[in-house]
mmCIF file of C-alpha atoms in Angstrom:
data_model
loop_
_atom_site.group_PDB
_atom_site.id
_atom_site.type_symbol
_atom_site.label_atom_id
_atom_site.label_comp_id
_atom_site.label_asym_id
_atom_site.label_seq_id
_atom_site.Cartn_x
_atom_site.Cartn_y
_atom_site.Cartn_z
ATOM 1 C CA MET A 175 -0.037 -0.052 0.030
ATOM 2 C CA MET A 176 1.387 3.449 -0.907
ATOM 3 C CA GLU A 177 2.284 5.708 1.986
ATOM 4 C CA ARG A 178 0.857 9.181 2.060
ATOM 5 C CA PRO A 179 3.204 11.969 2.174
ATOM 6 C CA SER A 180 3.794 13.282 5.608
ATOM 7 C CA HIS A 181 2.953 16.800 6.531
ATOM 8 C CA SER A 182 6.645 17.573 6.534
ATOM 9 C CA ASP A 183 7.240 16.464 3.133
ATOM 10 C CA ARG A 184 4.285 18.411 1.758
ATOM 11 C CA ASP A 185 5.468 21.491 3.688
ATOM 12 C CA GLU A 186 8.822 21.202 2.201
ATOM 13 C CA ALA A 187 7.568 20.715 -1.179
ATOM 14 C CA LEU A 188 5.321 23.893 -0.863
ATOM 15 C CA ALA A 189 8.327 25.736 0.458
ATOM 16 C CA ARG A 190 10.359 24.601 -2.667
ATOM 17 C CA ARG A 191 7.476 25.700 -4.939
ATOM 18 C CA ILE A 192 7.361 29.063 -3.264
ATOM 19 C CA GLY A 193 10.935 29.511 -3.652
ATOM 20 C CA GLN A 194 10.711 28.726 -7.254
ATOM 21 C CA LEU A 195 8.015 31.362 -7.823
ATOM 22 C CA ARG A 196 9.872 33.833 -5.890
ATOM 23 C CA GLU A 197 13.193 33.238 -7.988
ATOM 24 C CA GLU A 198 11.127 33.637 -11.139
ATOM 25 C CA GLY A 199 9.424 37.061 -9.973
ATOM 26 C CA ARG A 200 5.946 35.357 -10.255
ATOM 27 C CA PRO A 201 3.081 36.254 -7.834
ATOM 28 C CA LEU A 202 1.846 33.314 -5.792
ATOM 29 C CA ALA A 203 -1.653 33.439 -7.369
ATOM 30 C CA SER A 204 -0.333 32.462 -10.763
ATOM 31 C CA ASP A 205 0.652 28.952 -9.803
ATOM 32 C CA PRO A 206 -2.309 26.257 -9.885
ATOM 33 C CA GLU A 207 -0.314 23.932 -7.678
ATOM 34 C CA LEU A 208 -0.663 26.220 -4.849
ATOM 35 C CA ALA A 209 -4.450 26.621 -5.516
ATOM 36 C CA ASP A 210 -4.772 22.763 -5.319
ATOM 37 C CA ASP A 211 -3.274 22.422 -1.909
ATOM 38 C CA PRO A 212 -5.319 23.301 1.128
ATOM 39 C CA LEU A 213 -2.392 25.094 2.851
ATOM 40 C CA GLY A 214 -1.492 26.661 -0.469
ATOM 41 C CA ARG A 215 -4.950 28.198 -0.716
ATOM 42 C CA ALA A 216 -4.646 29.532 2.900
ATOM 43 C CA LEU A 217 -1.521 31.198 1.752
ATOM 44 C CA LEU A 218 -2.945 32.783 -1.219
ATOM 45 C CA ALA A 219 -5.804 34.213 0.993
ATOM 46 C CA LEU A 220 -3.465 35.665 3.581
ATOM 47 C CA ALA A 221 -1.170 37.013 0.737
ATOM 48 C CA ASP A 222 -4.052 39.542 -0.011
ATOM 49 C CA GLU A 223 -3.425 41.140 3.231
ATOM 50 C CA ALA A 224 -0.881 44.136 3.667
ATOM 51 C CA ALA A 225 2.132 43.104 5.361
ATOM 52 C CA PRO A 226 5.542 44.742 6.523
ATOM 53 C CA ALA A 227 8.361 44.209 4.250
ATOM 54 C CA VAL A 228 11.123 41.717 5.279
ATOM 55 C CA PRO A 229 14.694 43.053 4.787
ATOM 56 C CA PRO A 230 16.640 41.379 2.010
ATOM 57 C CA GLU A 231 19.541 40.228 4.261
ATOM 58 C CA ARG A 232 17.067 38.666 6.674
ATOM 59 C CA SER A 233 14.977 37.099 3.918
ATOM 60 C CA GLU A 234 18.203 35.603 2.487
ATOM 61 C CA ARG A 235 19.171 34.073 5.888
ATOM 62 C CA ILE A 236 15.645 32.590 6.164
ATOM 63 C CA TRP A 237 16.030 30.977 2.668
ATOM 64 C CA GLN A 238 19.277 29.590 3.564
ATOM 65 C CA ARG A 239 17.876 27.779 6.638
ATOM 66 C CA ILE A 240 14.930 26.493 4.848
ATOM 67 C CA ALA A 241 17.306 25.045 2.169
ATOM 68 C CA ALA A 242 19.473 23.432 4.557
ATOM 69 C CA ARG A 243 16.570 21.765 6.169
ATOM 70 C CA MET A 244 15.189 20.648 2.934
ATOM 71 C CA HIS A 245 18.472 19.010 1.889
ATOM 72 C CA ARG A 246 18.948 17.223 5.289
ATOM 73 C CA ARG A 247 19.285 13.597 4.684
ATOM 74 C CA ALA A 248 16.470 11.502 6.071
ATOM 75 C CA ALA A 249 18.884 9.124 7.807
ATOM 76 C CA ASP A 250 20.127 12.149 9.826
ATOM 77 C CA ARG A 251 16.736 12.362 11.419
ATOM 78 C CA ALA A 252 16.262 10.374 14.698
ATOM 79 C CA PRO A 253 13.274 8.093 14.653
ATOM 80 C CA GLN A 254 10.196 9.551 16.123
ATOM 81 C CA ARG A 255 7.027 8.270 17.769
ATOM 82 C CA ARG A 256 3.797 9.242 16.347
ATOM 83 C CA PRO A 257 3.315 12.909 17.789
ATOM 84 C CA GLN A 258 0.199 13.821 19.420
ATOM 85 C CA VAL A 259 -2.344 15.770 17.286
ATOM 86 C CA ARG A 260 -1.817 18.979 19.127
ATOM 87 C CA ARG A 261 2.012 18.710 18.727
ATOM 88 C CA LEU A 262 1.596 18.024 14.989
ATOM 89 C CA TYR A 263 -0.414 21.002 14.590
ATOM 90 C CA TRP A 264 1.975 23.067 16.268
ATOM 91 C CA ARG A 265 4.899 21.800 14.313
ATOM 92 C CA ARG A 266 3.120 22.405 10.962
ATOM 93 C CA ALA A 267 2.312 25.874 12.131
ATOM 94 C CA LEU A 268 5.951 26.707 12.747
ATOM 95 C CA VAL A 269 6.918 25.335 9.366
ATOM 96 C CA VAL A 270 4.132 27.606 7.775
ATOM 97 C CA ALA A 271 5.287 30.481 9.782
ATOM 98 C CA VAL A 272 8.678 30.103 8.264
ATOM 99 C CA VAL A 273 7.533 29.829 4.812
ATOM 100 C CA LEU A 274 5.253 32.833 5.020
ATOM 101 C CA LEU A 275 8.024 34.980 6.349
ATOM 102 C CA ALA A 276 10.384 33.760 3.710
ATOM 103 C CA ALA A 277 7.830 34.753 1.123
ATOM 104 C CA GLY A 278 7.628 38.365 2.672
ATOM 105 C CA LEU A 279 4.154 37.879 4.172
ATOM 106 C CA GLY A 280 4.875 38.058 7.972
ATOM 107 C CA TRP A 281 1.109 38.159 8.399
ATOM 108 C CA TRP A 282 1.278 36.866 11.850
ATOM 109 C CA LEU A 283 3.221 39.768 13.243
ATOM 110 C CA TYR A 284 1.127 42.268 11.198
ATOM 111 C CA ALA A 285 -2.040 40.862 12.678
ATOM 112 C CA VAL A 286 -0.802 41.629 16.235
ATOM 113 C CA LYS A 287 0.811 45.104 15.458
ATOM 114 C CA GLU A 288 0.890 47.057 12.344
ATOM 115 C CA SER A 289 4.358 47.821 11.233
ATOM 116 C CA ALA A 290 5.916 51.101 12.530
ATOM 117 C CA PRO A 291 5.199 54.049 10.125
ATOM 118 C CA VAL A 292 8.152 54.916 7.929
ATOM 119 C CA LEU A 293 8.529 58.659 7.190
ATOM 120 C CA VAL A 294 8.962 58.673 3.266
ATOM 121 C CA ALA A 295 8.627 62.408 2.412
ATOM 122 C CA SER A 296 8.613 65.637 4.519
ATOM 123 C CA ALA A 297 8.287 69.297 3.480
ATOM 124 C CA ASP A 298 9.895 72.129 5.380
ATOM 125 C CA ALA A 299 9.590 75.700 4.103
ATOM 126 C CA THR A 300 8.678 74.660 0.341
ATOM 127 C CA PRO A 301 6.460 71.886 -1.116
ATOM 128 C CA GLU A 302 8.174 68.442 -1.559
ATOM 129 C CA VAL A 303 7.243 66.071 -4.442
ATOM 130 C CA TYR A 304 7.438 62.318 -3.574
ATOM 131 C CA THR A 305 6.927 59.352 -6.044
ATOM 132 C CA ALA A 306 5.337 56.373 -4.909
ATOM 133 C CA PRO A 307 6.487 52.868 -5.941
ATOM 134 C CA ASP A 308 3.512 52.661 -8.414
ATOM 135 C CA GLY A 309 4.405 55.987 -10.046
ATOM 136 C CA SER A 310 1.707 57.921 -8.311
ATOM 137 C CA GLN A 311 2.933 61.594 -7.287
ATOM 138 C CA ILE A 312 2.347 63.300 -4.003
ATOM 139 C CA THR A 313 3.030 66.908 -3.357
ATOM 140 C CA LEU A 314 3.363 67.824 0.242
ATOM 141 C CA ARG A 315 2.390 71.322 1.389
ATOM 142 C CA PRO A 316 5.086 73.026 3.384
ATOM 143 C CA HIS A 317 5.199 71.605 7.022
ATOM 144 C CA SER A 318 3.507 68.368 6.186
ATOM 145 C CA GLN A 319 4.825 64.811 6.515
ATOM 146 C CA LEU A 320 3.950 61.551 4.699
ATOM 147 C CA TYR A 321 4.440 58.074 6.356
ATOM 148 C CA ARG A 322 4.273 54.641 4.576
ATOM 149 C CA LEU A 323 2.075 52.294 6.579
ATOM 150 C CA ALA A 324 1.949 49.257 4.078
ATOM 151 C CA ALA A 325 3.506 48.254 0.800
ATOM 152 C CA SER A 326 2.692 44.982 -0.925
ATOM 153 C CA GLU A 327 1.374 43.712 -4.402
ATOM 154 C CA THR A 328 -2.299 44.466 -3.324
ATOM 155 C CA VAL A 329 -2.086 47.753 -1.388
ATOM 156 C CA LEU A 330 -0.158 50.914 -0.732
ATOM 157 C CA ARG A 331 -1.117 52.801 2.467
ATOM 158 C CA TYR A 332 0.190 56.115 3.541
ATOM 159 C CA ARG A 333 -0.589 58.385 6.754
ATOM 160 C CA LEU A 334 -0.577 62.082 6.006
ATOM 161 C CA GLU A 335 0.080 64.868 8.610
ATOM 162 C CA GLY A 336 -0.459 68.321 7.173
ATOM 163 C CA GLU A 337 -1.677 68.715 3.587
ATOM 164 C CA ALA A 338 -0.781 67.022 0.282
ATOM 165 C CA PHE A 339 -2.162 66.538 -3.258
ATOM 166 C CA PHE A 340 -2.346 63.219 -4.654
ATOM 167 C CA ASP A 341 -2.076 62.367 -8.277
ATOM 168 C CA VAL A 342 -2.571 58.489 -8.233
ATOM 169 C CA VAL A 343 -1.952 56.047 -10.964
ATOM 170 C CA HIS A 344 -4.885 53.674 -11.741
ATOM 171 C CA ARG A 345 -3.993 50.077 -11.037
ATOM 172 C CA PRO A 346 -6.990 47.668 -10.667
ATOM 173 C CA GLU A 347 -4.727 45.042 -8.727
ATOM 174 C CA ARG A 348 -3.557 47.489 -6.032
ATOM 175 C CA GLN A 349 -5.404 49.643 -3.652
ATOM 176 C CA PHE A 350 -4.055 53.050 -2.776
ATOM 177 C CA GLN A 351 -5.140 54.321 0.691
ATOM 178 C CA VAL A 352 -4.496 57.347 2.704
ATOM 179 C CA GLU A 353 -5.183 57.778 6.407
ATOM 180 C CA ALA A 354 -5.803 61.262 7.574
ATOM 181 C CA GLY A 355 -6.663 61.518 11.320
ATOM 182 C CA ALA A 356 -9.521 59.291 11.717
ATOM 183 C CA VAL A 357 -10.593 59.220 8.152
ATOM 184 C CA ARG A 358 -9.355 56.714 5.534
ATOM 185 C CA ILE A 359 -9.499 57.485 1.769
ATOM 186 C CA THR A 360 -9.355 54.659 -0.790
ATOM 187 C CA VAL A 361 -8.503 55.629 -4.299
ATOM 188 C CA LEU A 362 -9.235 54.112 -7.712
ATOM 189 C CA GLY A 363 -6.969 56.394 -9.782
ATOM 190 C CA THR A 364 -7.685 60.007 -9.241
ATOM 191 C CA ARG A 365 -6.359 63.519 -8.252
ATOM 192 C CA PHE A 366 -7.240 64.768 -4.963
ATOM 193 C CA ASP A 367 -6.265 67.076 -1.884
ATOM 194 C CA VAL A 368 -6.261 66.074 1.703
ATOM 195 C CA ARG A 369 -5.620 68.328 4.891
ATOM 196 C CA THR A 370 -5.342 67.566 8.364
ATOM 197 C CA TRP A 371 -4.244 70.672 9.883
ATOM 198 C CA ASP A 372 -7.500 72.032 11.078
ATOM 199 C CA GLY A 373 -9.709 68.997 11.221
ATOM 200 C CA VAL A 374 -9.889 66.615 8.104
ATOM 201 C CA GLU A 375 -11.085 67.632 4.698
ATOM 202 C CA VAL A 376 -10.911 65.777 1.373
ATOM 203 C CA PHE A 377 -11.362 67.454 -1.974
ATOM 204 C CA LEU A 378 -11.638 65.449 -5.220
ATOM 205 C CA GLU A 379 -10.299 67.241 -8.540
ATOM 206 C CA THR A 380 -11.077 64.391 -10.809
ATOM 207 C CA GLY A 381 -11.799 60.827 -10.595
ATOM 208 C CA ARG A 382 -13.743 58.929 -7.922
ATOM 209 C CA LEU A 383 -12.922 58.516 -4.171
ATOM 210 C CA ARG A 384 -14.230 56.616 -1.271
ATOM 211 C CA VAL A 385 -13.974 58.242 2.174
ATOM 212 C CA GLU A 386 -14.566 56.234 5.277
ATOM 213 C CA GLY A 387 -15.177 57.912 8.748
ATOM 214 C CA PRO A 388 -14.149 56.555 12.200
ATOM 215 C CA ARG A 389 -17.823 55.243 12.686
ATOM 216 C CA GLY A 390 -17.883 53.251 9.450
ATOM 217 C CA GLN A 391 -19.752 55.788 7.679
ATOM 218 C CA GLN A 392 -18.897 56.333 3.915
ATOM 219 C CA GLN A 393 -18.996 59.194 1.364
ATOM 220 C CA VAL A 394 -18.225 58.707 -2.362
ATOM 221 C CA LEU A 395 -16.896 61.815 -3.935
ATOM 222 C CA THR A 396 -16.961 62.582 -7.562
ATOM 223 C CA ASP A 397 -15.299 65.455 -9.536
ATOM 224 C CA GLY A 398 -15.179 68.741 -7.809
ATOM 225 C CA GLN A 399 -16.824 67.446 -4.396
ATOM 226 C CA ARG A 400 -15.483 67.677 -0.878
ATOM 227 C CA SER A 401 -16.324 65.877 2.511
ATOM 228 C CA ARG A 402 -15.101 67.043 5.860
ATOM 229 C CA LEU A 403 -14.947 65.257 9.303
ATOM 230 C CA THR A 404 -16.857 67.173 12.067
ATOM 231 C CA ALA A 405 -15.789 67.579 15.581
ATOM 232 C CA ASP A 406 -18.160 64.919 16.822
ATOM 233 C CA GLY A 407 -16.656 62.387 14.319
ATOM 234 C CA HIS A 408 -19.246 62.450 11.466
ATOM 235 C CA LEU A 409 -18.395 62.842 7.613
ATOM 236 C CA THR A 410 -20.280 65.632 6.026
ATOM 237 C CA PRO A 411 -22.298 64.655 2.970
ATOM 238 C CA SER A 412 -20.446 65.003 -0.253
ATOM 239 C CA GLU A 413 -20.787 68.802 -1.784
ATOM 240 C CA PRO A 414 -19.418 70.985 -4.439
ATOM 241 C CA ALA A 415 -16.340 73.136 -3.589
ATOM 242 C CA PRO A 416 -14.212 75.659 -5.458
ATOM 243 C CA ALA A 417 -11.196 73.850 -6.669
ATOM 244 C CA GLU A 418 -9.049 76.967 -5.959
ATOM 245 C CA THR A 419 -9.757 76.997 -2.375
ATOM 246 C CA TYR A 420 -8.056 73.586 -2.023
ATOM 247 C CA LEU A 421 -5.310 73.701 -4.899
ATOM 248 C CA ASP A 422 -4.125 77.276 -5.205
ATOM 249 C CA TRP A 423 -1.378 76.543 -2.676
ATOM 250 C CA LEU A 424 0.196 74.403 -5.395
ATOM 251 C CA GLN A 425 0.602 77.685 -7.406
ATOM 252 C CA GLY A 426 2.031 79.583 -4.412
ATOM 253 C CA ARG A 427 -1.348 81.292 -3.686
ATOM 254 C CA LEU A 428 -4.133 81.270 -0.943
ATOM 255 C CA THR A 429 -7.443 81.819 -2.354
ATOM 256 C CA PHE A 430 -10.678 82.156 -0.133
ATOM 257 C CA VAL A 431 -14.181 82.786 -0.691
ATOM 258 C CA GLN A 432 -16.468 84.059 2.072
ATOM 259 C CA GLU A 433 -13.979 82.514 4.767
ATOM 260 C CA PRO A 434 -13.769 83.546 8.333
ATOM 261 C CA ALA A 435 -10.536 85.356 8.926
ATOM 262 C CA ALA A 436 -9.736 82.906 11.639
ATOM 263 C CA GLN A 437 -9.864 80.240 8.927
ATOM 264 C CA VAL A 438 -7.546 82.091 6.651
ATOM 265 C CA ALA A 439 -5.122 82.701 9.701
ATOM 266 C CA ALA A 440 -5.064 78.939 10.351
ATOM 267 C CA GLU A 441 -4.100 78.092 7.010
ATOM 268 C CA LEU A 442 -1.342 80.626 6.827
ATOM 269 C CA ALA A 443 -0.126 79.325 10.022
ATOM 270 C CA HIS A 444 0.210 75.803 8.726
ATOM 271 C CA HIS A 445 1.742 76.894 5.577
ATOM 272 C CA PHE A 446 4.467 78.865 7.251
ATOM 273 C CA GLY A 447 4.875 76.648 10.361
ATOM 274 C CA VAL A 448 4.036 79.631 12.797
ATOM 275 C CA ARG A 449 1.318 80.662 15.342
ATOM 276 C CA LEU A 450 -1.155 83.468 14.572
ATOM 277 C CA THR A 451 -3.230 85.023 17.129
ATOM 278 C CA LEU A 452 -6.370 86.794 15.852
ATOM 279 C CA PRO A 453 -8.835 88.153 18.494
ATOM 280 C CA GLU A 454 -12.488 88.835 18.129
ATOM 281 C CA PRO A 455 -14.227 90.520 16.297
ATOM 282 C CA TYR A 456 -11.622 90.284 13.659
ATOM 283 C CA ALA A 457 -11.493 86.441 13.766
ATOM 284 C CA SER A 458 -15.053 86.218 12.660
ATOM 285 C CA GLN A 459 -14.787 88.867 9.926
ATOM 286 C CA THR A 460 -15.686 87.130 6.476
ATOM 287 C CA LEU A 461 -13.020 87.586 3.686
ATOM 288 C CA SER A 462 -12.710 86.822 0.083
ATOM 289 C CA GLY A 463 -9.533 87.218 -2.021
ATOM 290 C CA THR A 464 -6.313 86.049 -2.790
ATOM 291 C CA LEU A 465 -2.956 86.243 -0.984
ATOM 292 C CA THR A 466 0.530 85.447 -2.341
ATOM 293 C CA LEU A 467 2.439 82.829 -0.420
ATOM 294 C CA ASP A 468 5.877 84.183 -1.370
ATOM 295 C CA SER A 469 7.015 85.291 2.262
ATOM 296 C CA LEU A 470 5.584 85.546 5.694
ATOM 297 C CA PRO A 471 6.306 89.042 6.269
ATOM 298 C CA GLN A 472 4.380 90.170 3.147
ATOM 299 C CA VAL A 473 1.472 87.827 3.438
ATOM 300 C CA LEU A 474 1.132 89.081 7.152
ATOM 301 C CA GLN A 475 1.423 92.818 6.148
ATOM 302 C CA ASP A 476 -1.404 92.166 3.384
ATOM 303 C CA LEU A 477 -3.644 90.224 5.670
ATOM 304 C CA GLY A 478 -3.205 92.914 8.551
ATOM 305 C CA ARG A 479 -4.018 95.683 6.018
ATOM 306 C CA VAL A 480 -7.209 93.980 5.038
ATOM 307 C CA LEU A 481 -8.184 93.591 8.662
ATOM 308 C CA GLY A 482 -7.318 97.090 9.769
ATOM 309 C CA GLY A 483 -4.152 96.435 11.582
ATOM 310 C CA ARG A 484 -0.854 94.700 11.578
ATOM 311 C CA PHE A 485 0.555 91.464 13.092
ATOM 312 C CA VAL A 486 3.379 91.959 15.627
ATOM 313 C CA GLU A 487 5.833 89.162 16.766
ATOM 314 C CA VAL A 488 5.320 88.505 20.493
ATOM 315 C CA ALA A 489 7.587 85.357 20.482
ATOM 316 C CA PRO A 490 9.648 83.433 18.242
ATOM 317 C CA LYS A 491 7.236 82.241 15.308
ATOM 318 C CA HIS A 492 4.208 83.730 17.280
ATOM 319 C CA TYR A 493 2.261 86.621 15.740
ATOM 320 C CA ARG A 494 -0.568 88.542 17.229
ATOM 321 C CA PHE A 495 -2.906 90.911 15.375
ATOM 322 C CA GLU A 496 -3.237 94.489 16.775
ATOM 323 C CA ALA A 497 -5.888 96.925 15.269
ATOM 324 C CA ASP A 498 -4.940 100.437 14.274
ATOM 325 C CA ALA A 499 -5.616 103.031 16.757
ATOM 326 C CA GLY A 500 -9.136 104.510 16.473
ATOM 327 C CA ARG A 501 -10.590 101.144 15.202
#
């Protein structure tokens, strides 16, 4: 009677097959042999989840250990009694863990704790352009940071602090996601702006965008629409918004239409990395116009004149508005 292959033999055969696919640069899902094996199907399902990248040198050491075990002579293995079912499952689970790690999947670690965010781009006094691995371009507004949370064949996920404009390449096989505060944005190939410096706002220039709030609510944006996260954690319904309000900073301008002066001051404070104090009743004054973002002294002088006063530096990088005498 033919002897059925042991779990160890099947695991080693599976490891060999994954190693061959890895050397050929082929995705796991392209191999029918994996789809026919129960463990292979489990690996394919788990491969769809985002996972932290394994450093090349660590991956190479793992593959060397696997190769050494696969070529170990059967005679060198001491006879063993038939293990208990629980011990057999644990042994197989350990082999699976090594195979997954060698394949760059590391899912068991990711399920417990998401990999530490990696700072991939930061803008100081001037905008900074970052090109993602899939060719998408992200333009960071001054004093903004972009962190990579996950990168795999199926997902690219970033976290934004500040503001940025995204020009995302459409790739059906890969999701592009952005986390902004408590909001997650899923992209299907589009151009949009996200800001987090005064609450979370998302504006879509072209394409289609799904925005998810912290309570599971969703909004789908189409061309020229925006959504905001309210103070109590709700997403506002999608609504039309003027593109220049969100995109003019890319051209070195700040455009505002019927905006409270406090909102204008908050945007300037973020753009230049300073603190602006604007007391009432001036903070509530409604403004419409355009300011050039060439230099902080000039923009403060222009805004001060509009409000009927001037901004005085009261501490390093802290400016307070003072009204002209007689106002």
